[in-house]
Tab-separated table of C-alpha atoms in Angstrom:
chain	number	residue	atom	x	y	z
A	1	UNK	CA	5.471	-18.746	1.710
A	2	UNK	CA	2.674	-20.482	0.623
A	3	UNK	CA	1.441	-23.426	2.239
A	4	UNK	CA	-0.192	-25.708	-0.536
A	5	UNK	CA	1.070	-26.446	-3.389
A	6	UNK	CA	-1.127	-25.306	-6.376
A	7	UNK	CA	-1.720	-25.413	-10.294
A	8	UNK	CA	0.239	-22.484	-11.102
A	9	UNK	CA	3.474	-21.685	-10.425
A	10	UNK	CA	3.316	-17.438	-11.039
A	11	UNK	CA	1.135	-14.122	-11.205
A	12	UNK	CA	1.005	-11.056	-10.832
A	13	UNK	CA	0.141	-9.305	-7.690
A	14	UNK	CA	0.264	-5.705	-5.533
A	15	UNK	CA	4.098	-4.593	-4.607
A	16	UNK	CA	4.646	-5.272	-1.075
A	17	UNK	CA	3.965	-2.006	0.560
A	18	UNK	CA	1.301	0.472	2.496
A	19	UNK	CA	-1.637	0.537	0.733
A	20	UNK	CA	-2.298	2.028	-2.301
A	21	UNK	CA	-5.039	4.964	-2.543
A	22	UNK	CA	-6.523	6.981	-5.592
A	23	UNK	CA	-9.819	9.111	-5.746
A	24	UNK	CA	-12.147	10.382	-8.527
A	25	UNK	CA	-15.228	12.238	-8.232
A	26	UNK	CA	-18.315	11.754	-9.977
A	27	UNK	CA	-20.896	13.737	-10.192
A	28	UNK	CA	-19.608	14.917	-6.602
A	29	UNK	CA	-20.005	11.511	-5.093
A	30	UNK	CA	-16.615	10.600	-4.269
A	31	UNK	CA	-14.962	7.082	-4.953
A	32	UNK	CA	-11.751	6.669	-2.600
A	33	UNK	CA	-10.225	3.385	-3.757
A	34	UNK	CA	-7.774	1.262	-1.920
A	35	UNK	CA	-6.119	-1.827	-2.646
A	36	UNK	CA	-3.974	-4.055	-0.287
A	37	UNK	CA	-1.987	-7.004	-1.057
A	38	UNK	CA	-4.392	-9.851	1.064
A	39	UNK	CA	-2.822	-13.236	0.918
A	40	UNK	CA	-5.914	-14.817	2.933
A	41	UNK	CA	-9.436	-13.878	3.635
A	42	UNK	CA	-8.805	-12.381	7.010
A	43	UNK	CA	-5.882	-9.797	5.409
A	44	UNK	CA	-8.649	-8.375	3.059
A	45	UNK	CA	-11.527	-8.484	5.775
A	46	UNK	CA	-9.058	-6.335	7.678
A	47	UNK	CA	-9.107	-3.702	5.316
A	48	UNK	CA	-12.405	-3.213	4.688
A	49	UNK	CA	-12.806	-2.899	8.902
A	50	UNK	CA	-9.761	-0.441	8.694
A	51	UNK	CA	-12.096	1.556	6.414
A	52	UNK	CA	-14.691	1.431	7.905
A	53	UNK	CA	-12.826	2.988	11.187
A	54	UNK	CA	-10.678	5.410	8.833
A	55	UNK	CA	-14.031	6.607	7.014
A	56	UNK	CA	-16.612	6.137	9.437
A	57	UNK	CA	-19.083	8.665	7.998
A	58	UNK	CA	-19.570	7.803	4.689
A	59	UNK	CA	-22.310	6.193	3.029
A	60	UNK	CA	-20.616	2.800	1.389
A	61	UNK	CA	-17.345	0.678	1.755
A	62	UNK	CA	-17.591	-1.628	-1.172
A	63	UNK	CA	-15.094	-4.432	-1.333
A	64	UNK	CA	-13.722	-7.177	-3.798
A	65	UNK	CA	-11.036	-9.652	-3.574
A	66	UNK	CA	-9.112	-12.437	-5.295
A	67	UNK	CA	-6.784	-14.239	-3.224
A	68	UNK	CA	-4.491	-17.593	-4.121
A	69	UNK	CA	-2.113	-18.310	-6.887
A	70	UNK	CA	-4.472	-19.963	-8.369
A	71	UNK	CA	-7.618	-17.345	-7.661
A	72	UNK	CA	-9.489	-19.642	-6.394
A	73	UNK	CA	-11.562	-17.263	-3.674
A	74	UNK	CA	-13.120	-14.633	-5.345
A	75	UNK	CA	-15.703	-12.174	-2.987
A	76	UNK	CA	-17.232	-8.789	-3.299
A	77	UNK	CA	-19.880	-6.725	-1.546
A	78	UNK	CA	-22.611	-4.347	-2.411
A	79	UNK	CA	-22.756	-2.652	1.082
A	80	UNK	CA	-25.887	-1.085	0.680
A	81	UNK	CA	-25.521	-0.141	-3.003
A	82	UNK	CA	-28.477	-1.378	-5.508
A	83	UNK	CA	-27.443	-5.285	-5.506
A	84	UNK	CA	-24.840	-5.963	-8.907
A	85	UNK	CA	-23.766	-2.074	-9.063
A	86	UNK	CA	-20.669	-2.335	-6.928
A	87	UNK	CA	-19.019	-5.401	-5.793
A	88	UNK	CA	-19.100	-7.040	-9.052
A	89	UNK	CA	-18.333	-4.665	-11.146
A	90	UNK	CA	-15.156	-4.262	-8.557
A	91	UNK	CA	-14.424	-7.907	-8.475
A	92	UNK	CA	-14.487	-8.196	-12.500
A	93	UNK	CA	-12.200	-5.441	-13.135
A	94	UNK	CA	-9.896	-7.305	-10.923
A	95	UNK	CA	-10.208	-10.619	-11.982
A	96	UNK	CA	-10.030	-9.464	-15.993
A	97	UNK	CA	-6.858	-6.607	-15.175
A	98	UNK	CA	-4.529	-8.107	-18.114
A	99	UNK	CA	-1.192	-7.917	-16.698
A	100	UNK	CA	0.094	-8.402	-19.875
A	101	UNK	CA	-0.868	-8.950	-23.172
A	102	UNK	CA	-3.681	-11.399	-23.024
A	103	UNK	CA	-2.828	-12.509	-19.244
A	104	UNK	CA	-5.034	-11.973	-16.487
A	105	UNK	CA	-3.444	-13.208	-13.677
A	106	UNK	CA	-3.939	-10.981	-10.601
A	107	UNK	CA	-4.223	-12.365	-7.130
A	108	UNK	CA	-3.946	-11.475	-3.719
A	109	UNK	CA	-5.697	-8.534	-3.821
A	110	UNK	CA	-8.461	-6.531	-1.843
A	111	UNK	CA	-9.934	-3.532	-3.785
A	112	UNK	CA	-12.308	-1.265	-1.049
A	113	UNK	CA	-14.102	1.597	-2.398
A	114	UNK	CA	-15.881	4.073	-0.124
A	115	UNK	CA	-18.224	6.537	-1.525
A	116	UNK	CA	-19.435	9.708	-0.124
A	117	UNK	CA	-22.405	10.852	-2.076
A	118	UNK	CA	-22.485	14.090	-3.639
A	119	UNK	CA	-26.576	14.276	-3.660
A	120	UNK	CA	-26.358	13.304	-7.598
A	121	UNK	CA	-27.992	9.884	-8.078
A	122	UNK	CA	-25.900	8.329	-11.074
A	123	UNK	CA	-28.299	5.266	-11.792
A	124	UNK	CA	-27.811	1.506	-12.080
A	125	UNK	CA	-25.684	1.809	-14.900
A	126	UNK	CA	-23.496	4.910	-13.795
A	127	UNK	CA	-22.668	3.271	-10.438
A	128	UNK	CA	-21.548	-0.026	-12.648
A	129	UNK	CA	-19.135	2.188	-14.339
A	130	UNK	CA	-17.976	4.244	-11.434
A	131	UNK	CA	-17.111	1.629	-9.344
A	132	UNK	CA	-14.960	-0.296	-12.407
A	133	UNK	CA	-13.599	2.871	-13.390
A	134	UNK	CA	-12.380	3.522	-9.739
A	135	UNK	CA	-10.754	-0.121	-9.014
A	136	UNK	CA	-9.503	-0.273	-13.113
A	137	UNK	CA	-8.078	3.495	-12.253
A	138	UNK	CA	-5.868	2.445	-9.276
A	139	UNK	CA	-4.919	-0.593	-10.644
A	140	UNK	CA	-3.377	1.225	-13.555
A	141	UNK	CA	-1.046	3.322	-11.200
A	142	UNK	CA	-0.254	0.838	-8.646
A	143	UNK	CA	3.011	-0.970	-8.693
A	144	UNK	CA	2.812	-5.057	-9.491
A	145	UNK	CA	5.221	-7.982	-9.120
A	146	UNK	CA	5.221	-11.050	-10.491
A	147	UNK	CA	4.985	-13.775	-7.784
A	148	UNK	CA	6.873	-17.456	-8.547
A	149	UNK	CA	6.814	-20.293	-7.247
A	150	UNK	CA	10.803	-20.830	-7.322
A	151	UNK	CA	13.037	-23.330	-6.476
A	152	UNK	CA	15.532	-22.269	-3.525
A	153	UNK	CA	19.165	-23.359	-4.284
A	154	UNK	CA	22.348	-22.556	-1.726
A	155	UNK	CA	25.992	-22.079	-2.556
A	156	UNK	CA	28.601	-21.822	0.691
A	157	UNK	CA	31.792	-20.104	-0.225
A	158	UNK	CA	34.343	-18.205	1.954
A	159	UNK	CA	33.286	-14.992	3.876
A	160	UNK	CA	35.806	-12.469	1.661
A	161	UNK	CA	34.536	-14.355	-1.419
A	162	UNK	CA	30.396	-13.924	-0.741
A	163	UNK	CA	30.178	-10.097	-1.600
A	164	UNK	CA	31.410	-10.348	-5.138
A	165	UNK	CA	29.667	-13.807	-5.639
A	166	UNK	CA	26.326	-12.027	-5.077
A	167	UNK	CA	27.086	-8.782	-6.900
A	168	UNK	CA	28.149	-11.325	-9.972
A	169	UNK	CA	24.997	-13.578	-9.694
A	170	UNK	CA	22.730	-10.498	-9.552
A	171	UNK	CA	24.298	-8.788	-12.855
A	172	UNK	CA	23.605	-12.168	-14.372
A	173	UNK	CA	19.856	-11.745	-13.458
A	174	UNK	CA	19.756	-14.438	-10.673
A	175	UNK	CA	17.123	-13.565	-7.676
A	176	UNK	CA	18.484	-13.509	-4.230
A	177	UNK	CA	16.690	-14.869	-1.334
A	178	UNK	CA	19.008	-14.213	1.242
A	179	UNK	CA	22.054	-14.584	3.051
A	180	UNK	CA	23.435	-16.591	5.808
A	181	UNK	CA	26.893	-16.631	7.589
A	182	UNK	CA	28.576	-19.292	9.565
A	183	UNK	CA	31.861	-19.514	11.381
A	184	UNK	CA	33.918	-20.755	8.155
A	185	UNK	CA	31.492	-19.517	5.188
A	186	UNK	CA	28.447	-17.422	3.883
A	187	UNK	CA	26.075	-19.178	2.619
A	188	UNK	CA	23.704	-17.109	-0.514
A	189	UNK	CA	20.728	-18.505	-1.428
A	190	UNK	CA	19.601	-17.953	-5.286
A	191	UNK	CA	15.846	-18.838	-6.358
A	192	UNK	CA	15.788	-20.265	-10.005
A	193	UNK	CA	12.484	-21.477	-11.850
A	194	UNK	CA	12.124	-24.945	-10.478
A	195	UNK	CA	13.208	-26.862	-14.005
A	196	UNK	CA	16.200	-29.565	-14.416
A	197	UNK	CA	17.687	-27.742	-17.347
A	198	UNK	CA	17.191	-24.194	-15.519
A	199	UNK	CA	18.943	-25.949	-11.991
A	200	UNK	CA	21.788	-27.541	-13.810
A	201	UNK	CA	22.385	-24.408	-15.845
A	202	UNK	CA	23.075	-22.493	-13.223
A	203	UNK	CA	24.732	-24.542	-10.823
A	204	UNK	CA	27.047	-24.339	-13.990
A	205	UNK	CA	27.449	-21.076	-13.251
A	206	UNK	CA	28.552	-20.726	-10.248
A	207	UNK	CA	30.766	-23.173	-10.538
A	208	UNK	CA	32.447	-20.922	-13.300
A	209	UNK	CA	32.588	-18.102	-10.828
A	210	UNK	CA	34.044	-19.548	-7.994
A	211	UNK	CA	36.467	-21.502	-10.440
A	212	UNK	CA	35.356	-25.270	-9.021
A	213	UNK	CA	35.117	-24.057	-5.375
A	214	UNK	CA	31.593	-23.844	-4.692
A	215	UNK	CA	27.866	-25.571	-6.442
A	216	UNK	CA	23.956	-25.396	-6.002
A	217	UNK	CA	22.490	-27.514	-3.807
A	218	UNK	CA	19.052	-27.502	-4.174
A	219	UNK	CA	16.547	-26.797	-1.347
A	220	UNK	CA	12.225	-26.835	-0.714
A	221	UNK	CA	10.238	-23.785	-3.001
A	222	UNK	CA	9.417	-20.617	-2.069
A	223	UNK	CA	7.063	-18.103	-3.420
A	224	UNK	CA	9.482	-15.147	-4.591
A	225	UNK	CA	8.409	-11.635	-5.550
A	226	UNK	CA	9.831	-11.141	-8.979
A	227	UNK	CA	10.324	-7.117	-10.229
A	228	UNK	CA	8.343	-6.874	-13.492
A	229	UNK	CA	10.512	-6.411	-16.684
């Protein structure tokens, strides 16, 4: 969850998950790209120092990040490269990765790029396009989610009643966020965009599909990992 509130309420970001790797070679010089989901400066740190231990012997482990809903901590690193051939190139293909058409919206995100060189030296302008071409590259196979801001609403009904509930409220496209269970009831907990129309609407619902017997009672937000359409 995250702890401040902030301007926007989604984006897009890296499927929870083990990192993601791809690899092109250029002119022999390898580029071994690989992203992590970072929610805070010391997640993405840690993968660059992974990296560094995981591919001790080669030449360069250039890094770029964007991390908060709102992107508001944006870094990136040369290591050792000629200064503005790397790092920035990495960081702008995150920060202008449309995630749709006209959206840019990624966040919480750690691109590292380590390069073995092949003894070819590809210039100023052929390490700019390398290192885009590696971060744009993985970013165009790696799975995405869209991350909301939702509002976190509860409905208790009777244990034998729960299973078909949720199977009902999930064909009608609500997100889950999980499931408790007390001595008389189960209580599910449904995340809907945090509007009065959208609340009411589907406290509506369930009320129509437990015939009366159960309603929404609204709770705090959450930040929810959405599956892209």
């Amino acid at each position: 969850m995250q702890e401040q509130e902030s301007r926007t309420s989604a984006y897009t970001t890296l499927a929870a998950g083990p990192d993601f790797r791809h690899e092109i070679e250029i002119k022999r010089s390898r580029f071994i790209t690989v992203l992590r989901r970072a929610g805070t400066e010391d997640e993405a740190r840690d993968l660059v120092a992974d990296l560094r231990r995981g591919f001790h012997d080669a030449r360069h482990h250039c890094s770029a990040f964007i991390i908060g809903p709102d992107r508001t901590i944006q870094r990136s690193s040369d290591d050792g490269e000629p200064a503005g051939t790397a790092g920035i190139p990495m960081l702008e293909a995150l920060v202008r990765r449309e995630t749709a058409p006209g959206v840019a919206d990624l966040s919480d995100v750690c691109a590292v790029v380590v390069r073995y060189f092949g003894g070819v030296l590809l210039g100023a302008g052929g390490l700019v396009r390398a290192y885009s071409e590696s971060v744009s590259g993985a970013l165009e196979l790696a799975s995405m989610v869209r991350r909301s801001r939702l509002r976190i609403c509860s409905a208790a009904v009777p244990h034998a009643a729960a299973g078909r509930l949720e199977n009902d409220l999930r064909a009608a496209g609500f997100v889950m966020a999980g499931t408790s269970y007390g001595a008389q009831d189960t209580v599910l907990r449904v995340a809907v965009a945090d509007q009065a129309g959208v609340l009411a609407a589907a406290s509506e619902h369930v009320r129509l599909l437990t015939a009366g017997g159960a309603d929404l009672a609204p709770e705090g937000t959450e930040w929810v990992d959405v599956p892209l359409p």
